[in-house]
Short mmCIF file of C-alpha atoms and ligand atoms in Angstrom, two decimals:
data_model
loop_
_atom_site.label_atom_id
_atom_site.label_comp_id
_atom_site.label_asym_id
_atom_site.label_seq_id
_atom_site.Cartn_x
_atom_site.Cartn_y
_atom_site.Cartn_z
CA MET W 1 -0.20 -0.46 0.01
CA SER W 2 1.40 3.51 -0.78
CA LYS W 3 2.21 5.94 1.62
CA LYS W 4 -0.54 8.19 -0.08
CA LEU W 5 -3.31 5.67 0.38
CA LEU W 6 -2.07 5.04 3.97
CA SER W 7 -2.56 8.52 4.55
CA ARG W 8 -5.75 8.57 3.03
CA ARG W 9 -7.06 5.49 5.04
CA GLN W 10 -5.46 6.70 8.41
CA VAL W 11 -7.80 10.34 8.16
CA LEU W 12 -10.65 8.67 7.06
CA ALA W 13 -10.62 6.48 10.44
CA GLY W 14 -9.30 9.41 12.66
CA ALA W 15 -12.88 11.51 11.04
CA ALA W 16 -14.82 8.03 11.75
CA VAL W 17 -13.73 8.01 15.40
CA ALA W 18 -14.09 11.93 15.71
CA SER W 19 -17.59 11.81 14.02
CA ALA W 20 -18.76 8.75 17.24
CA ALA W 21 -17.37 10.68 19.86
CA LEU W 22 -19.44 13.45 19.06
CA SER W 23 -22.48 11.66 18.55
CA LEU W 24 -22.00 8.59 21.28
CA PRO W 25 -21.67 8.13 24.85
CA ARG W 26 -17.55 6.99 25.75
CA SER W 27 -18.13 3.22 25.79
CA SER W 28 -16.44 0.98 24.80
CA GLU W 29 -20.04 0.12 23.09
CA ALA W 30 -18.69 3.31 20.96
CA ALA W 31 -15.57 2.57 20.42
CA GLN W 32 -16.57 -0.79 18.84
CA LYS W 33 -18.98 1.26 16.05
CA ALA W 34 -16.01 3.43 15.62
CA LYS W 35 -13.68 0.97 14.27
CA GLN W 36 -16.76 -0.86 12.62
CA ALA W 37 -17.24 2.74 10.82
CA GLU W 38 -13.64 2.38 9.55
CA PRO W 39 -13.16 1.91 5.97
CA SER W 40 -11.90 -1.65 4.55
CA PRO W 41 -8.56 -0.68 2.58
CA PRO W 42 -9.02 -2.06 -0.62
CA ALA W 43 -12.67 -0.43 -0.78
CA SER W 44 -11.83 3.07 -0.11
CA THR W 45 -8.83 3.27 -2.49
CA ALA W 46 -10.38 5.00 -5.52
CA THR W 47 -7.20 4.05 -7.71
CA LYS W 48 -7.47 0.28 -7.66
CA PRO W 49 -8.39 -1.52 -10.50
CA ALA W 50 -11.67 -3.30 -10.57
CA GLY W 51 -10.31 -6.99 -11.52
CA PRO W 52 -8.95 -9.31 -11.36
CA VAL W 53 -12.96 -11.06 -11.24
CA THR W 54 -13.20 -12.95 -8.23
CA LEU W 55 -15.86 -15.10 -6.35
CA PRO W 56 -17.99 -12.60 -4.31
CA PRO W 57 -18.78 -13.72 -0.62
CA LEU W 58 -22.26 -15.78 -0.56
CA PRO W 59 -24.71 -13.50 1.69
CA TYR W 60 -25.32 -16.53 4.04
CA ALA W 61 -23.88 -19.60 6.07
CA LYS W 62 -23.79 -22.57 3.72
CA ASP W 63 -26.66 -24.09 5.59
CA ALA W 64 -28.97 -21.03 5.89
CA LEU W 65 -31.35 -21.96 2.58
CA ALA W 66 -31.81 -25.41 4.06
CA PRO W 67 -34.09 -27.79 3.54
CA ALA W 68 -35.19 -26.25 0.31
CA ILE W 69 -31.63 -25.72 -0.58
CA SER W 70 -29.32 -28.07 1.61
CA ALA W 71 -25.82 -27.39 2.80
CA ASN W 72 -24.27 -29.61 0.52
CA THR W 73 -25.66 -28.19 -2.66
CA LEU W 74 -24.93 -24.94 -1.43
CA SER W 75 -21.54 -26.02 -0.73
CA PHE W 76 -20.91 -27.57 -4.32
CA HIS W 77 -22.96 -25.19 -6.19
CA TYR W 78 -20.92 -22.25 -4.97
CA GLY W 79 -17.86 -23.63 -4.06
CA LYS W 80 -17.22 -25.44 -7.11
CA HIS W 81 -19.24 -24.51 -9.76
CA HIS W 82 -19.03 -20.96 -9.11
CA GLN W 83 -15.96 -20.79 -8.19
CA ALA W 84 -14.53 -22.88 -11.62
CA TYR W 85 -16.69 -19.69 -13.60
CA VAL W 86 -14.93 -17.24 -11.91
CA ASP W 87 -11.37 -18.87 -12.29
CA LYS W 88 -11.76 -19.94 -15.67
CA THR W 89 -13.09 -16.39 -16.51
CA ARG W 90 -9.82 -15.08 -15.31
CA GLU W 91 -7.34 -17.33 -16.87
CA LEU W 92 -9.48 -16.42 -19.80
CA VAL W 93 -9.18 -12.31 -19.86
CA ALA W 94 -5.37 -12.28 -17.73
CA GLY W 95 -3.24 -10.90 -20.16
CA THR W 96 -6.04 -9.00 -22.39
CA ASP W 97 -7.71 -5.14 -22.67
CA LEU W 98 -10.24 -6.99 -20.17
CA ALA W 99 -8.12 -8.02 -17.61
CA THR W 100 -9.24 -5.47 -14.80
CA LYS W 101 -12.34 -5.28 -16.21
CA PRO W 102 -15.35 -5.37 -13.57
CA LEU W 103 -17.50 -8.65 -14.61
CA GLU W 104 -20.27 -7.00 -16.37
CA ASP W 105 -17.64 -5.18 -18.54
CA ILE W 106 -16.38 -8.70 -19.61
CA VAL W 107 -19.67 -10.18 -19.70
CA ARG W 108 -20.94 -7.38 -22.36
CA ALA W 109 -17.68 -7.05 -24.29
CA ALA W 110 -17.88 -10.89 -24.89
CA ALA W 111 -21.40 -11.13 -26.16
CA THR W 112 -20.53 -9.25 -28.94
CA ASP W 113 -17.52 -10.95 -29.75
CA PRO W 114 -18.06 -14.59 -31.90
CA ALA W 115 -14.30 -14.89 -30.65
CA ARG W 116 -15.30 -14.85 -27.19
CA VAL W 117 -17.78 -17.34 -26.87
CA THR W 118 -15.91 -19.39 -23.95
CA LEU W 119 -15.17 -16.78 -21.97
CA PHE W 120 -18.99 -15.29 -22.59
CA ASN W 121 -20.13 -18.73 -21.02
CA ASN W 122 -17.90 -18.57 -18.19
CA ALA W 123 -17.87 -14.78 -17.40
CA ALA W 124 -22.09 -14.43 -17.80
CA GLN W 125 -22.44 -17.21 -15.52
CA ALA W 126 -19.82 -15.91 -12.77
CA TRP W 127 -22.57 -12.66 -13.13
CA ASN W 128 -25.49 -14.82 -13.16
CA HIS W 129 -24.19 -16.82 -9.96
CA GLY W 130 -23.31 -14.01 -8.02
CA PHE W 131 -27.37 -12.33 -9.05
CA TYR W 132 -28.57 -15.99 -8.16
CA TRP W 133 -27.37 -15.65 -4.34
CA LYS W 134 -28.44 -12.48 -3.68
CA SER W 135 -32.08 -13.29 -5.56
CA LEU W 136 -32.29 -15.87 -2.38
CA ALA W 137 -32.50 -15.21 1.54
CA PRO W 138 -33.07 -17.44 4.70
CA SER W 139 -36.03 -16.12 5.27
CA GLY W 140 -37.77 -15.56 1.89
CA GLY W 141 -40.94 -16.09 0.03
CA GLY W 142 -43.77 -14.19 1.00
CA ALA W 143 -44.59 -11.65 -1.24
CA PRO W 144 -43.14 -7.96 -2.54
CA THR W 145 -44.50 -4.64 -0.95
CA GLY W 146 -44.48 -1.40 -2.04
CA ALA W 147 -44.03 -0.40 -5.77
CA LEU W 148 -42.60 -3.62 -7.10
CA LEU W 149 -46.04 -5.30 -5.46
CA ASP W 150 -48.00 -2.25 -7.43
CA LYS W 151 -46.20 -3.46 -10.55
CA VAL W 152 -46.79 -6.90 -10.09
CA LYS W 153 -50.67 -6.83 -9.41
CA ARG W 154 -50.53 -4.35 -12.50
CA ASP W 155 -48.61 -7.13 -14.80
CA PHE W 156 -49.13 -9.84 -13.80
CA GLY W 157 -53.28 -9.63 -12.04
CA SER W 158 -51.49 -11.09 -8.58
CA VAL W 159 -48.27 -12.48 -6.95
CA ASP W 160 -49.85 -15.72 -7.03
CA ASP W 161 -49.55 -15.54 -10.99
CA LEU W 162 -46.66 -13.92 -10.78
CA LYS W 163 -45.12 -17.09 -9.20
CA LYS W 164 -46.86 -19.61 -11.25
CA GLN W 165 -45.58 -17.95 -14.48
CA LEU W 166 -41.73 -17.88 -12.56
CA VAL W 167 -41.96 -21.78 -11.54
CA GLU W 168 -43.64 -22.38 -15.52
CA ALA W 169 -40.18 -20.66 -16.82
CA ALA W 170 -38.06 -22.77 -15.05
CA VAL W 171 -39.71 -26.06 -15.39
CA SER W 172 -40.19 -25.44 -18.85
CA GLN W 173 -36.15 -24.34 -19.73
CA PHE W 174 -35.38 -27.41 -21.67
CA GLY W 175 -32.07 -28.44 -20.73
CA SER W 176 -29.73 -26.09 -18.20
CA GLY W 177 -30.59 -22.43 -17.58
CA TRP W 178 -32.48 -19.82 -15.80
CA ALA W 179 -35.71 -18.36 -15.33
CA TRP W 180 -35.86 -14.43 -14.26
CA LEU W 181 -38.28 -11.79 -13.18
CA VAL W 182 -37.42 -8.87 -15.22
CA LEU W 183 -38.21 -5.09 -16.21
CA ASP W 184 -38.72 -4.90 -19.70
CA ALA W 185 -39.22 -0.84 -20.41
CA ASP W 186 -41.61 0.11 -17.68
CA LYS W 187 -43.05 -3.70 -17.65
CA LEU W 188 -42.48 -6.76 -15.54
CA LYS W 189 -41.91 -9.74 -17.36
CA VAL W 190 -40.78 -13.45 -16.64
CA ILE W 191 -38.73 -14.57 -19.28
CA LYS W 192 -36.02 -17.61 -18.88
CA THR W 193 -32.48 -18.10 -20.56
CA ALA W 194 -30.52 -21.35 -22.14
CA ASN W 195 -27.40 -21.94 -20.39
CA ALA W 196 -25.07 -18.85 -19.49
CA GLU W 197 -27.87 -16.55 -21.47
CA THR W 198 -28.43 -13.21 -19.29
CA PRO W 199 -30.41 -10.41 -19.50
CA LEU W 200 -27.68 -8.33 -18.31
CA VAL W 201 -27.06 -7.79 -22.42
CA LYS W 202 -30.41 -7.50 -23.42
CA SER W 203 -31.99 -4.30 -23.03
CA LEU W 204 -34.18 -5.63 -19.90
CA LYS W 205 -32.87 -5.23 -15.78
CA PRO W 206 -32.80 -8.73 -13.92
CA LEU W 207 -34.62 -8.45 -10.59
CA LEU W 208 -34.48 -12.07 -9.82
CA THR W 209 -33.64 -15.18 -10.84
CA VAL W 210 -33.60 -18.90 -10.37
CA ASP W 211 -31.11 -21.61 -11.21
CA VAL W 212 -32.18 -24.40 -13.28
CA TRP W 213 -29.20 -26.04 -14.06
CA GLU W 214 -29.12 -29.72 -12.62
CA HIS W 215 -26.32 -28.71 -10.52
CA ALA W 216 -28.65 -26.20 -8.45
CA TYR W 217 -30.86 -29.31 -7.41
CA TYR W 218 -29.89 -32.88 -8.60
CA LEU W 219 -28.12 -34.02 -5.43
CA ASP W 220 -31.71 -32.49 -2.73
CA TYR W 221 -33.96 -32.83 -5.33
CA GLN W 222 -32.89 -35.33 -8.27
CA ASN W 223 -34.78 -34.89 -11.32
CA ARG W 224 -37.83 -33.53 -9.74
CA ARG W 225 -36.65 -29.95 -10.91
CA LYS W 226 -41.01 -28.61 -10.67
CA ASP W 227 -40.30 -29.69 -6.51
CA HIS W 228 -37.07 -27.31 -6.06
CA VAL W 229 -38.16 -24.55 -7.90
CA GLN W 230 -41.50 -24.71 -5.52
CA ALA W 231 -39.38 -24.61 -2.76
CA VAL W 232 -37.48 -21.68 -4.06
CA VAL W 233 -39.92 -19.78 -5.09
CA ASP W 234 -42.00 -20.44 -1.52
CA LYS W 235 -39.47 -20.47 0.86
CA LEU W 236 -36.38 -18.30 -0.79
CA LEU W 237 -36.78 -15.50 -3.46
CA HIS W 238 -35.78 -12.35 -2.09
CA TRP W 239 -38.07 -9.67 -3.02
CA GLY W 240 -36.48 -6.91 -1.33
CA PHE W 241 -33.37 -7.88 -3.37
CA ALA W 242 -35.54 -7.38 -6.69
CA ALA W 243 -37.29 -4.24 -5.07
CA THR W 244 -33.53 -2.91 -5.21
CA ASN W 245 -33.25 -4.03 -8.55
CA LEU W 246 -36.30 -2.22 -9.54
CA ALA W 247 -35.42 1.11 -8.41
MN1 MN L 1 -25.51 -22.64 -11.24
#
């Protein structure tokens, strides 16, 4: 780390402590909060390159989605499959103009380059999986609220109708792929994509996704894809994440 960056970090940490001291009682709790407010060095450095692509942290424990998705499935899915897509992407962009680009840029660049099909497949899968983990939550399911709920009622009739369309899209995707809730201009739609195909490179805004590659469910459900998808839709979908993407 350069002296310049260290200095900036120290200034920020000092400011956080000073701010906490003004607004909080002098206690170990205040000291703890001030410590938590200190920015982590990599995130606070504007000069750090965006790449290379890394495996994003799983937003919950590996057993947090059970029983709908077991810890065993999550361990392989995240630790092996997602990791492999990230590793392959890094390997393929190493030494190229995309080496330090954000994952989204790599996916978009590869999508329009016939010579980079393998890179697209791996980078898009890396991105889709990062989006998928955030589409699920340990206490998910239920129904959207607020502006998202209004749009769901307008475009699908009801939350149940939307859920039925999502399950139908996921179950009817022939072979590997994904089911998505997307925003198309101002209209909500359910779509399905094959293999690594992703709405990220279309003029669609992804809000939620469900992975229907066999590796997403085979350890827990074998061939019963519909049982898996129904459990995901009923117990795990993170409507708050979808609402954030809508905003
Ligand atoms: Mn997957």
